[in-house]
Amino acid sequence: MSERLSVFKTYKLYVGGKFPRSESGRVYEVTDSKGRWLGNAPQSSRKDARDAVVAARKAFGGWSGATAYNRGQVLYRVAEMLEGRREQFVREVADAEGLSKSKAALVVEAAIDRWVWYAGWTDKIGQVAGGANPVAGPFFNLSTPEPTGVVTVLAPQDSSLLGLVSVLAPVIATGSTAVVVASEKSPLPALTLGEVLATSDVPGGVVNILSGRTGEIAAPLAAHQDVNAIDLAGADEILAKELEIAAADNLKRVLRPAVPAPDWTADPGTYRLTAFLETKTVWHPTGSLGASGSGY
């Protein structure tokens, strides 16, 4: 019996709940830490970036309007599906980051646990970030957090899965939608994560994953008028400055990259949960309203 040929995986983008090839038709080679070929990743174009923003905006209303409990269930389902494909991710992370299988397994387990962590916060962050405020007068004053909108996320370059999950999960946990630019040098775990999201009850368009040259994709996203915020976690100092200037044109929220680079294995806290929330404050009169009796 002749030896069978290997079936190599075709990696695709994840946009609007579907798996298109790049509009440009371009790909680039992805290699491991020793220069061995791992696969061809799509090289996204500006058109792909615009399509991803359109999909994210279309999904925002439904996702932000879902109950926090429902969002928590969906994020937990992502963790379940990741657990089921654990061995595949261990292999991809080991290849991407030059880790042993045992160390890669720890990274994948931490990424699964990180999804569970943020799933548990979806129905609690409102109480932590909002509340009743003391007012000196015949009013009461309530503040509630609301999702920012469409958020561009530049995934960390040095952490192909755990770092990616650490910057993506808090964005969607709080009701925003995301356009993710995967690690340029190690995009394959991110592209495979798209397959997990597609089978995890995450509505199409809530997360969109692009791969390619980070600077080439991020520039139009930073300047895009329908992107409300950008996380520069995966940008170097020069690129981060350029993108921050571009983002100022429509007053985007900008989360600057941490210096030194964060330890993605550390307790994430609530910082990234609150980074892309807006606070809405409602004033309401109490007691006597005068002759008109109006409460508005």
XYZ file of C-alpha atoms in Angstrom:
296
model
C 0.000 0.000 0.000
C 1.461 3.384 -0.998
C 2.137 6.019 1.631
C -0.703 8.555 1.810
C -0.140 12.267 1.323
C -0.641 14.643 4.233
C -3.678 16.897 4.117
C -2.377 20.362 4.889
C -4.675 22.824 6.581
C -5.876 25.875 4.667
C -5.981 28.797 7.095
C -8.613 31.463 6.436
C -9.783 34.710 7.963
C -12.801 34.794 10.276
C -15.146 37.649 9.361
C -18.871 37.925 10.025
C -19.071 34.325 11.193
C -17.636 33.043 7.900
C -14.202 31.956 6.706
C -13.218 33.988 3.644
C -9.844 34.007 1.975
C -8.212 37.413 1.878
C -9.730 39.736 -0.701
C -6.159 40.406 -1.863
C -5.542 36.752 -2.707
C -2.217 37.027 -0.894
C -0.723 34.674 1.696
C 2.543 34.645 3.598
C 4.606 31.811 5.005
C 4.497 31.135 8.729
C 7.479 29.318 10.220
C 8.340 27.954 13.652
C 11.170 29.148 15.900
C 13.634 27.066 13.866
C 12.491 28.384 10.506
C 10.468 25.311 9.527
C 7.335 25.925 7.471
C 4.068 25.609 9.382
C 1.514 26.941 6.939
C 0.375 29.836 4.790
C -1.643 32.553 6.502
C -3.918 34.976 4.623
C -2.431 38.434 4.190
C -5.365 40.741 4.875
C -5.955 43.877 2.873
C -7.583 47.199 3.696
C -10.779 45.836 2.132
C -10.708 42.887 4.547
C -10.302 45.336 7.430
C -13.286 47.395 6.265
C -15.397 44.255 5.853
C -14.527 43.209 9.400
C -15.629 46.579 10.789
C -18.936 46.357 8.909
C -19.524 42.883 10.376
C -18.599 44.017 13.889
C -20.920 47.024 13.723
C -23.796 44.913 12.434
C -23.350 42.479 15.334
C -22.970 45.148 18.020
C -26.655 45.850 18.617
C -27.599 42.260 19.307
C -24.509 41.447 21.348
C -24.587 44.570 23.515
C -28.314 44.072 24.029
C -27.934 40.471 25.198
C -28.161 39.863 28.918
C -24.893 39.688 30.813
C -25.848 36.178 31.911
C -26.247 35.097 28.284
C -22.854 36.547 27.329
C -21.333 34.614 30.214
C -22.861 31.384 28.923
C -21.435 32.025 25.460
C -17.932 32.727 26.795
C -18.079 29.585 28.908
C -19.036 27.626 25.801
C -15.860 28.913 24.134
C -13.872 27.438 27.021
C -15.689 24.126 26.581
C -14.841 23.972 22.884
C -11.234 24.934 23.514
C -11.002 22.121 26.036
C -12.254 19.699 23.408
C -9.566 20.813 20.926
C -6.849 21.087 23.538
C -4.343 18.794 21.812
C -4.556 20.731 18.558
C -3.858 24.015 20.321
C -1.000 22.510 22.319
C 0.645 21.527 19.045
C 0.064 24.905 17.409
C 1.236 26.913 20.432
C 4.334 24.727 20.815
C 5.223 25.325 17.156
C 4.388 29.027 17.267
C 6.266 29.903 20.432
C 9.048 27.324 20.422
C 7.813 25.650 23.600
C 7.958 22.052 24.721
C 4.664 20.167 24.615
C 4.412 20.254 28.406
C 4.915 24.031 28.577
C 2.551 24.610 25.673
C -0.069 22.528 27.495
C 0.194 24.879 30.477
C -0.308 27.872 28.185
C -3.400 26.331 26.572
C -4.857 25.411 29.966
C -4.284 28.986 31.149
C -6.080 30.294 28.032
C -9.060 28.029 28.715
C -9.147 29.174 32.340
C -8.955 32.804 31.181
C -12.160 32.364 29.149
C -13.862 30.927 32.240
C -12.565 33.849 34.327
C -14.107 36.429 32.008
C -17.296 34.397 31.602
C -17.774 34.730 35.354
C -17.356 38.509 35.240
C -20.011 39.298 32.631
C -22.843 39.691 35.152
C -20.706 41.237 37.907
C -18.795 44.075 36.263
C -21.921 46.265 36.211
C -22.073 46.212 40.003
C -18.344 46.859 40.343
C -18.097 49.657 37.767
C -21.503 51.263 38.403
C -23.716 52.136 41.327
C -25.670 54.836 43.131
C -23.859 58.117 43.769
C -24.321 60.442 46.765
C -25.976 63.735 45.745
C -26.475 66.862 47.858
C -29.995 67.725 46.785
C -33.441 66.298 46.011
C -32.108 63.845 43.426
C -30.731 60.375 43.166
C -27.987 59.610 40.725
C -27.215 56.224 39.146
C -24.180 55.319 37.014
C -24.157 52.244 34.793
C -21.416 50.981 32.450
C -22.191 50.454 28.771
C -20.047 48.872 26.027
C -17.977 51.226 23.877
C -18.829 49.703 20.490
C -16.456 48.295 17.877
C -12.975 47.684 19.268
C -9.855 46.924 17.229
C -7.516 44.590 19.113
C -3.873 44.162 18.115
C -2.985 40.768 19.560
C 0.332 40.470 21.412
C 3.195 39.355 19.185
C 4.857 37.178 21.824
C 1.855 35.209 23.104
C -0.093 33.604 20.274
C -2.993 32.226 22.350
C -2.941 33.250 26.017
C -2.092 36.862 25.217
C -4.723 36.904 22.489
C -7.430 35.554 24.802
C -6.371 38.012 27.516
C -7.023 41.014 25.269
C -10.023 39.667 23.343
C -12.201 38.066 26.030
C -12.716 41.228 28.157
C -13.827 43.200 25.083
C -16.666 40.836 24.222
C -17.454 39.984 27.859
C -18.564 43.576 28.413
C -20.682 43.746 25.263
C -18.426 45.305 22.631
C -17.548 43.612 19.345
C -13.994 43.055 18.143
C -11.805 43.200 15.058
C -8.662 41.269 15.954
C -5.330 41.605 14.182
C -3.533 38.330 14.958
C 0.149 38.132 15.860
C 2.049 38.701 12.622
C 4.715 36.107 13.319
C 2.442 33.531 14.998
C -1.078 33.887 13.579
C -2.093 30.236 13.284
C -3.490 29.696 16.822
C -5.582 32.847 16.366
C -6.971 31.655 13.029
C -7.793 28.273 14.565
C -9.513 30.095 17.435
C -11.919 31.449 14.809
C -13.064 27.869 14.198
C -13.720 27.475 17.930
C -15.695 30.719 18.095
C -17.802 29.671 15.109
C -18.950 26.554 16.981
C -19.350 28.206 20.390
C -22.615 30.143 20.023
C -20.716 33.410 19.479
C -22.918 35.323 16.991
C -21.314 36.031 13.636
C -19.514 39.378 13.580
C -18.965 39.632 17.343
C -15.353 38.563 16.801
C -13.548 38.991 13.489
C -9.974 37.756 13.059
C -7.531 39.082 10.479
C -3.960 38.001 9.804
C -1.134 39.635 7.898
C 1.230 42.569 8.333
C 0.211 44.274 11.551
C 1.108 47.787 10.435
C -0.633 47.378 7.081
C -3.913 46.208 8.618
C -3.881 48.380 11.741
C -3.420 51.714 9.952
C -6.843 51.786 8.229
C -8.509 50.397 11.349
C -7.027 53.128 13.552
C -8.310 55.788 11.156
C -11.693 54.135 10.520
C -14.547 56.412 11.573
C -16.729 53.500 12.717
C -14.132 52.006 15.070
C -14.695 53.312 18.593
C -11.579 52.080 20.366
C -8.263 50.377 19.770
C -6.063 48.192 21.969
C -2.414 48.579 20.951
C -1.136 45.552 22.887
C 0.591 44.092 19.816
C 2.160 47.300 18.498
C 5.785 48.322 18.968
C 6.633 51.814 20.184
C 6.866 53.417 16.717
C 3.705 51.812 15.346
C 1.774 52.563 18.542
C 2.570 56.281 18.207
C 1.464 56.349 14.556
C -1.785 54.552 15.331
C -2.540 56.766 18.311
C -2.254 59.835 16.079
C -4.525 58.252 13.462
C -7.058 57.288 16.147
C -7.311 60.877 17.401
C -9.206 61.932 14.296
C -12.490 60.604 15.664
C -11.584 60.578 19.360
C -11.205 56.825 19.784
C -10.446 55.301 23.126
C -6.833 54.107 22.967
C -5.357 51.492 25.285
C -1.612 51.930 25.053
C 0.775 48.958 25.137
C 2.198 48.236 28.575
C 5.910 48.841 29.185
C 7.424 46.455 30.087
C 5.318 43.815 28.345
C 2.741 42.286 30.703
C 2.998 38.823 32.179
C 0.018 37.171 30.523
C 0.016 34.376 33.111
C -0.632 36.831 35.966
C -4.046 37.538 37.486
C -5.698 39.804 34.881
C -7.813 41.774 37.333
C -10.603 44.016 36.025
C -8.478 46.605 34.200
C -9.246 45.372 30.695
C -12.903 44.830 31.537
C -13.338 48.516 32.329
C -11.024 49.839 29.598
C -13.746 49.769 26.925
C -16.796 50.704 28.944
C -18.571 54.064 28.923
C -20.384 55.327 32.013
C -23.961 56.537 31.626
C -25.278 58.595 34.529
C -28.991 59.176 35.129
C -30.329 61.906 37.432
C -33.810 61.623 38.853
C -35.626 64.061 41.168
C -37.017 62.947 44.492
C -39.352 64.642 46.969
C -41.381 67.710 46.098
C -41.083 68.783 42.473
C -42.770 72.132 42.813
C -46.035 73.299 41.268
C -45.535 71.599 37.920
C -44.853 68.198 39.425
C -42.642 67.340 36.466
C -40.000 64.668 36.949
C -38.066 65.571 33.807
